[in-house]
Amino acid sequence: MHKQTPSQTVGPFYSIGMIRSAQNDLTNERTLGQRIIVRGRVLDGEGDAVTDAVVEVWQADSRGIYNHPDDPRHEQADPNFRGYGRVGTTMEQPEFTFKTIKPGSVAVEGEPRQAPHLNVHVFARGMLVHATTRIYFSDESDNQTDPVLGALESERRATLIAAHVESPDLPTYRFDIHLQGEQETVFFDP
């Protein structure tokens, strides 16, 4: 009998357990809030696109409420907003794209309100533990008082900010996730 190697731990189970049809539209026709597009790439330490990553996002609704029992206001959450999405990257489509709504700022008891953001998990080949980060929006004034951004060194904050880019369709934000290197995205303990 052969023992599994670390690469096998992620290898065969990754494709079977994680790659399913894209769940990257978090909205429906009744979802409240400003619809937006968030797109980007997962990049390795050399700056090359990782073409077999899975990116998951979860977020509050347009009023800053998570549809989750841990949010004391979850019963008031928009019932027409999933708040969760997942999409994989491929050789043919190295970018991830999410259609969602701009989240509201999130109230946390005893702390300043958190600026609108998406919570992100990244799964990729060779990573035995997923990477956890956030996506903030470049046009949000609440970024100045966000407790998470405020805890980071100023030069590192930029790795969590999605840039607003021109688009003929919905407001669009660009966010590349750098797994390593000089521009490495800030990752948090899971």
PDB file of C-alpha atoms in Angstrom:
ATOM      1  CA  MET A   1       0.000   0.000   0.000  1.00  0.00           C
ATOM      2  CA  HIS A   2       1.323   3.454  -0.936  1.00  0.00           C
ATOM      3  CA  LYS A   3       1.193   6.383   1.426  1.00  0.00           C
ATOM      4  CA  GLN A   4      -0.130   9.689   0.162  1.00  0.00           C
ATOM      5  CA  THR A   5       2.394  12.400  -0.424  1.00  0.00           C
ATOM      6  CA  PRO A   6       1.541  16.029   0.425  1.00  0.00           C
ATOM      7  CA  SER A   7       0.937  16.799  -3.252  1.00  0.00           C
ATOM      8  CA  GLN A   8      -1.520  13.916  -3.455  1.00  0.00           C
ATOM      9  CA  THR A   9      -3.418  15.311  -0.483  1.00  0.00           C
ATOM     10  CA  VAL A  10      -4.428  18.305  -2.590  1.00  0.00           C
ATOM     11  CA  GLY A  11      -4.004  16.708  -6.013  1.00  0.00           C
ATOM     12  CA  PRO A  12      -6.690  14.134  -6.759  1.00  0.00           C
ATOM     13  CA  PHE A  13      -9.209  15.444  -4.215  1.00  0.00           C
ATOM     14  CA  TYR A  14      -8.856  19.049  -5.353  1.00  0.00           C
ATOM     15  CA  SER A  15     -10.288  18.468  -8.791  1.00  0.00           C
ATOM     16  CA  ILE A  16     -13.023  16.127  -7.649  1.00  0.00           C
ATOM     17  CA  GLY A  17     -14.055  18.083  -4.567  1.00  0.00           C
ATOM     18  CA  MET A  18     -13.657  21.666  -5.680  1.00  0.00           C
ATOM     19  CA  ILE A  19     -14.215  22.108  -9.406  1.00  0.00           C
ATOM     20  CA  ARG A  20     -17.905  22.296 -10.082  1.00  0.00           C
ATOM     21  CA  SER A  21     -19.985  24.629 -12.177  1.00  0.00           C
ATOM     22  CA  ALA A  22     -19.184  28.274 -11.537  1.00  0.00           C
ATOM     23  CA  GLN A  23     -21.199  29.965  -8.822  1.00  0.00           C
ATOM     24  CA  ASN A  24     -19.976  33.439  -9.592  1.00  0.00           C
ATOM     25  CA  ASP A  25     -23.254  35.366  -9.891  1.00  0.00           C
ATOM     26  CA  LEU A  26     -24.397  36.133  -6.353  1.00  0.00           C
ATOM     27  CA  THR A  27     -27.439  38.115  -7.479  1.00  0.00           C
ATOM     28  CA  ASN A  28     -30.878  37.597  -8.940  1.00  0.00           C
ATOM     29  CA  GLU A  29     -33.406  40.055 -10.328  1.00  0.00           C
ATOM     30  CA  ARG A  30     -34.717  40.889  -6.817  1.00  0.00           C
ATOM     31  CA  THR A  31     -31.370  41.369  -5.052  1.00  0.00           C
ATOM     32  CA  LEU A  32     -31.141  44.788  -3.371  1.00  0.00           C
ATOM     33  CA  GLY A  33     -28.132  47.045  -3.969  1.00  0.00           C
ATOM     34  CA  GLN A  34     -25.734  48.296  -6.635  1.00  0.00           C
ATOM     35  CA  ARG A  35     -24.597  45.479  -8.880  1.00  0.00           C
ATOM     36  CA  ILE A  36     -20.857  45.330  -9.544  1.00  0.00           C
ATOM     37  CA  ILE A  37     -18.286  43.092 -11.195  1.00  0.00           C
ATOM     38  CA  VAL A  38     -15.102  42.016  -9.385  1.00  0.00           C
ATOM     39  CA  ARG A  39     -12.446  40.413 -11.562  1.00  0.00           C
ATOM     40  CA  GLY A  40      -8.811  39.524 -11.325  1.00  0.00           C
ATOM     41  CA  ARG A  41      -6.227  36.788 -11.467  1.00  0.00           C
ATOM     42  CA  VAL A  42      -4.441  34.600  -8.956  1.00  0.00           C
ATOM     43  CA  LEU A  43      -0.709  35.119  -9.551  1.00  0.00           C
ATOM     44  CA  ASP A  44       2.266  33.036  -8.402  1.00  0.00           C
ATOM     45  CA  GLY A  45       5.588  34.415  -7.143  1.00  0.00           C
ATOM     46  CA  GLU A  46       6.815  34.967 -10.709  1.00  0.00           C
ATOM     47  CA  GLY A  47       3.713  36.944 -11.657  1.00  0.00           C
ATOM     48  CA  ASP A  48       2.256  34.150 -13.797  1.00  0.00           C
ATOM     49  CA  ALA A  49      -1.443  33.338 -13.654  1.00  0.00           C
ATOM     50  CA  VAL A  50      -2.373  30.273 -11.611  1.00  0.00           C
ATOM     51  CA  THR A  51      -4.721  28.453 -13.956  1.00  0.00           C
ATOM     52  CA  ASP A  52      -6.108  25.876 -11.576  1.00  0.00           C
ATOM     53  CA  ALA A  53      -7.083  27.952  -8.551  1.00  0.00           C
ATOM     54  CA  VAL A  54     -10.486  28.240  -6.919  1.00  0.00           C
ATOM     55  CA  VAL A  55     -11.555  31.606  -5.508  1.00  0.00           C
ATOM     56  CA  GLU A  56     -14.434  31.795  -3.043  1.00  0.00           C
ATOM     57  CA  VAL A  57     -16.037  35.005  -1.799  1.00  0.00           C
ATOM     58  CA  TRP A  58     -18.587  35.645   0.900  1.00  0.00           C
ATOM     59  CA  GLN A  59     -19.917  39.019   1.895  1.00  0.00           C
ATOM     60  CA  ALA A  60     -22.564  41.080   3.613  1.00  0.00           C
ATOM     61  CA  ASP A  61     -25.584  42.336   1.699  1.00  0.00           C
ATOM     62  CA  SER A  62     -26.074  45.955   0.640  1.00  0.00           C
ATOM     63  CA  ARG A  63     -27.043  46.898   4.221  1.00  0.00           C
ATOM     64  CA  GLY A  64     -23.993  45.255   5.799  1.00  0.00           C
ATOM     65  CA  ILE A  65     -25.798  42.137   7.042  1.00  0.00           C
ATOM     66  CA  TYR A  66     -24.451  38.603   6.591  1.00  0.00           C
ATOM     67  CA  ASN A  67     -26.990  35.894   5.849  1.00  0.00           C
ATOM     68  CA  HIS A  68     -25.428  33.721   8.536  1.00  0.00           C
ATOM     69  CA  PRO A  69     -26.548  32.856  12.085  1.00  0.00           C
ATOM     70  CA  ASP A  70     -23.372  34.413  13.548  1.00  0.00           C
ATOM     71  CA  ASP A  71     -24.611  37.839  12.426  1.00  0.00           C
ATOM     72  CA  PRO A  72     -27.058  39.043  15.114  1.00  0.00           C
ATOM     73  CA  ARG A  73     -29.140  40.705  12.372  1.00  0.00           C
ATOM     74  CA  HIS A  74     -29.112  37.732   9.959  1.00  0.00           C
ATOM     75  CA  GLU A  75     -32.908  37.493   9.970  1.00  0.00           C
ATOM     76  CA  GLN A  76     -32.956  40.950   8.353  1.00  0.00           C
ATOM     77  CA  ALA A  77     -30.564  39.920   5.563  1.00  0.00           C
ATOM     78  CA  ASP A  78     -31.693  40.273   1.955  1.00  0.00           C
ATOM     79  CA  PRO A  79     -33.337  36.903   1.203  1.00  0.00           C
ATOM     80  CA  ASN A  80     -32.584  37.394  -2.498  1.00  0.00           C
ATOM     81  CA  PHE A  81     -28.836  37.618  -2.037  1.00  0.00           C
ATOM     82  CA  ARG A  82     -26.726  34.470  -1.635  1.00  0.00           C
ATOM     83  CA  GLY A  83     -23.693  36.259  -0.245  1.00  0.00           C
ATOM     84  CA  TYR A  84     -21.419  33.405  -1.341  1.00  0.00           C
ATOM     85  CA  GLY A  85     -19.752  32.534  -4.621  1.00  0.00           C
ATOM     86  CA  ARG A  86     -17.067  30.277  -6.057  1.00  0.00           C
ATOM     87  CA  VAL A  87     -15.268  30.130  -9.387  1.00  0.00           C
ATOM     88  CA  GLY A  88     -12.210  28.363 -10.747  1.00  0.00           C
ATOM     89  CA  THR A  89      -9.465  29.640 -13.025  1.00  0.00           C
ATOM     90  CA  THR A  90      -8.380  27.675 -16.083  1.00  0.00           C
ATOM     91  CA  MET A  91      -5.916  27.876 -18.957  1.00  0.00           C
ATOM     92  CA  GLU A  92      -8.772  29.093 -21.153  1.00  0.00           C
ATOM     93  CA  GLN A  93     -10.088  31.543 -18.529  1.00  0.00           C
ATOM     94  CA  PRO A  94      -7.263  32.589 -16.173  1.00  0.00           C
ATOM     95  CA  GLU A  95      -9.347  35.385 -14.623  1.00  0.00           C
ATOM     96  CA  PHE A  96     -11.931  34.983 -11.907  1.00  0.00           C
ATOM     97  CA  THR A  97     -15.075  37.084 -12.236  1.00  0.00           C
ATOM     98  CA  PHE A  98     -17.892  37.659  -9.753  1.00  0.00           C
ATOM     99  CA  LYS A  99     -21.142  39.507 -10.364  1.00  0.00           C
ATOM    100  CA  THR A 100     -22.323  40.703  -6.993  1.00  0.00           C
ATOM    101  CA  ILE A 101     -23.522  43.805  -5.178  1.00  0.00           C
ATOM    102  CA  LYS A 102     -21.481  46.444  -3.395  1.00  0.00           C
ATOM    103  CA  PRO A 103     -21.695  45.337   0.237  1.00  0.00           C
ATOM    104  CA  GLY A 104     -22.663  47.723   2.985  1.00  0.00           C
ATOM    105  CA  SER A 105     -20.314  48.576   5.821  1.00  0.00           C
ATOM    106  CA  VAL A 106     -20.397  45.957   8.572  1.00  0.00           C
ATOM    107  CA  ALA A 107     -21.157  46.730  12.208  1.00  0.00           C
ATOM    108  CA  VAL A 108     -19.111  44.834  14.791  1.00  0.00           C
ATOM    109  CA  GLU A 109     -20.073  45.393  18.409  1.00  0.00           C
ATOM    110  CA  GLY A 110     -17.570  47.592  20.252  1.00  0.00           C
ATOM    111  CA  GLU A 111     -15.522  48.403  17.117  1.00  0.00           C
ATOM    112  CA  PRO A 112     -15.640  50.962  14.319  1.00  0.00           C
ATOM    113  CA  ARG A 113     -17.724  49.875  11.325  1.00  0.00           C
ATOM    114  CA  GLN A 114     -15.803  47.797   8.804  1.00  0.00           C
ATOM    115  CA  ALA A 115     -15.583  49.288   5.326  1.00  0.00           C
ATOM    116  CA  PRO A 116     -17.432  47.396   2.573  1.00  0.00           C
ATOM    117  CA  HIS A 117     -15.401  44.326   1.644  1.00  0.00           C
ATOM    118  CA  LEU A 118     -15.495  40.786   0.320  1.00  0.00           C
ATOM    119  CA  ASN A 119     -13.994  37.933   2.319  1.00  0.00           C
ATOM    120  CA  VAL A 120     -11.908  35.633   0.124  1.00  0.00           C
ATOM    121  CA  HIS A 121     -10.547  32.087   0.249  1.00  0.00           C
ATOM    122  CA  VAL A 122      -8.028  30.943  -2.360  1.00  0.00           C
ATOM    123  CA  PHE A 123      -7.366  27.264  -3.016  1.00  0.00           C
ATOM    124  CA  ALA A 124      -4.565  26.218  -5.360  1.00  0.00           C
ATOM    125  CA  ARG A 125      -2.254  23.360  -6.227  1.00  0.00           C
ATOM    126  CA  GLY A 126       0.459  22.917  -3.627  1.00  0.00           C
ATOM    127  CA  MET A 127      -1.399  24.860  -0.939  1.00  0.00           C
ATOM    128  CA  LEU A 128      -2.398  22.455   1.813  1.00  0.00           C
ATOM    129  CA  VAL A 129      -4.207  25.249   3.652  1.00  0.00           C
ATOM    130  CA  HIS A 130      -6.298  27.787   1.771  1.00  0.00           C
ATOM    131  CA  ALA A 131      -5.282  31.450   1.831  1.00  0.00           C
ATOM    132  CA  THR A 132      -7.705  33.938   3.399  1.00  0.00           C
ATOM    133  CA  THR A 133      -7.819  37.618   2.506  1.00  0.00           C
ATOM    134  CA  ARG A 134     -10.204  40.505   1.849  1.00  0.00           C
ATOM    135  CA  ILE A 135     -11.090  42.740  -1.064  1.00  0.00           C
ATOM    136  CA  TYR A 136     -11.822  46.395  -0.277  1.00  0.00           C
ATOM    137  CA  PHE A 137     -12.928  48.999  -2.839  1.00  0.00           C
ATOM    138  CA  SER A 138     -10.769  51.956  -3.912  1.00  0.00           C
ATOM    139  CA  ASP A 139     -13.702  54.399  -3.947  1.00  0.00           C
ATOM    140  CA  GLU A 140     -14.824  53.822  -0.339  1.00  0.00           C
ATOM    141  CA  SER A 141     -14.173  56.611   2.160  1.00  0.00           C
ATOM    142  CA  ASP A 142     -14.803  54.123   5.020  1.00  0.00           C
ATOM    143  CA  ASN A 143     -11.438  52.527   4.181  1.00  0.00           C
ATOM    144  CA  GLN A 144      -9.808  55.333   6.209  1.00  0.00           C
ATOM    145  CA  THR A 145     -11.418  54.122   9.457  1.00  0.00           C
ATOM    146  CA  ASP A 146     -11.616  50.374   8.812  1.00  0.00           C
ATOM    147  CA  PRO A 147     -10.016  48.561  11.792  1.00  0.00           C
ATOM    148  CA  VAL A 148      -8.470  45.774   9.664  1.00  0.00           C
ATOM    149  CA  LEU A 149      -6.901  48.140   7.132  1.00  0.00           C
ATOM    150  CA  GLY A 150      -5.828  50.430   9.983  1.00  0.00           C
ATOM    151  CA  ALA A 151      -3.901  47.577  11.622  1.00  0.00           C
ATOM    152  CA  LEU A 152      -1.700  47.152   8.522  1.00  0.00           C
ATOM    153  CA  GLU A 153       1.378  49.078   7.487  1.00  0.00           C
ATOM    154  CA  SER A 154       0.349  51.673   4.901  1.00  0.00           C
ATOM    155  CA  GLU A 155       2.303  50.088   2.033  1.00  0.00           C
ATOM    156  CA  ARG A 156       0.652  46.697   2.692  1.00  0.00           C
ATOM    157  CA  ARG A 157      -2.909  48.095   2.684  1.00  0.00           C
ATOM    158  CA  ALA A 158      -2.786  48.556  -1.079  1.00  0.00           C
ATOM    159  CA  THR A 159      -2.614  44.766  -1.556  1.00  0.00           C
ATOM    160  CA  LEU A 160      -6.217  44.566  -0.299  1.00  0.00           C
ATOM    161  CA  ILE A 161      -7.711  47.374  -2.397  1.00  0.00           C
ATOM    162  CA  ALA A 162      -9.516  46.630  -5.668  1.00  0.00           C
ATOM    163  CA  ALA A 163      -9.133  49.389  -8.248  1.00  0.00           C
ATOM    164  CA  HIS A 164     -12.220  50.822  -9.927  1.00  0.00           C
ATOM    165  CA  VAL A 165     -11.751  50.413 -13.693  1.00  0.00           C
ATOM    166  CA  GLU A 166     -13.734  51.774 -16.621  1.00  0.00           C
ATOM    167  CA  SER A 167     -16.297  49.380 -18.017  1.00  0.00           C
ATOM    168  CA  PRO A 168     -19.186  49.799 -20.467  1.00  0.00           C
ATOM    169  CA  ASP A 169     -21.345  47.534 -18.313  1.00  0.00           C
ATOM    170  CA  LEU A 170     -21.584  47.452 -14.526  1.00  0.00           C
ATOM    171  CA  PRO A 171     -19.137  49.251 -12.206  1.00  0.00           C
ATOM    172  CA  THR A 172     -16.064  47.002 -12.258  1.00  0.00           C
ATOM    173  CA  TYR A 173     -13.234  46.466  -9.781  1.00  0.00           C
ATOM    174  CA  ARG A 174      -9.884  44.839 -10.549  1.00  0.00           C
ATOM    175  CA  PHE A 175      -8.148  42.774  -7.871  1.00  0.00           C
ATOM    176  CA  ASP A 176      -5.191  40.475  -8.509  1.00  0.00           C
ATOM    177  CA  ILE A 177      -4.248  38.052  -5.741  1.00  0.00           C
ATOM    178  CA  HIS A 178      -0.464  37.667  -5.451  1.00  0.00           C
ATOM    179  CA  LEU A 179       0.348  34.422  -3.627  1.00  0.00           C
ATOM    180  CA  GLN A 180       4.045  35.333  -3.195  1.00  0.00           C
ATOM    181  CA  GLY A 181       6.614  37.917  -4.196  1.00  0.00           C
ATOM    182  CA  GLU A 182       7.128  41.628  -3.684  1.00  0.00           C
ATOM    183  CA  GLN A 183       3.438  42.438  -4.189  1.00  0.00           C
ATOM    184  CA  GLU A 184       2.182  39.533  -2.067  1.00  0.00           C
ATOM    185  CA  THR A 185      -1.396  40.057  -0.946  1.00  0.00           C
ATOM    186  CA  VAL A 186      -1.938  40.320   2.808  1.00  0.00           C
ATOM    187  CA  PHE A 187      -3.295  36.986   4.021  1.00  0.00           C
ATOM    188  CA  PHE A 188      -4.938  36.332   7.385  1.00  0.00           C
ATOM    189  CA  ASP A 189      -4.880  33.308   9.671  1.00  0.00           C
ATOM    190  CA  PRO A 190      -7.911  31.132   8.866  1.00  0.00           C
TER     191      PRO A 190
END
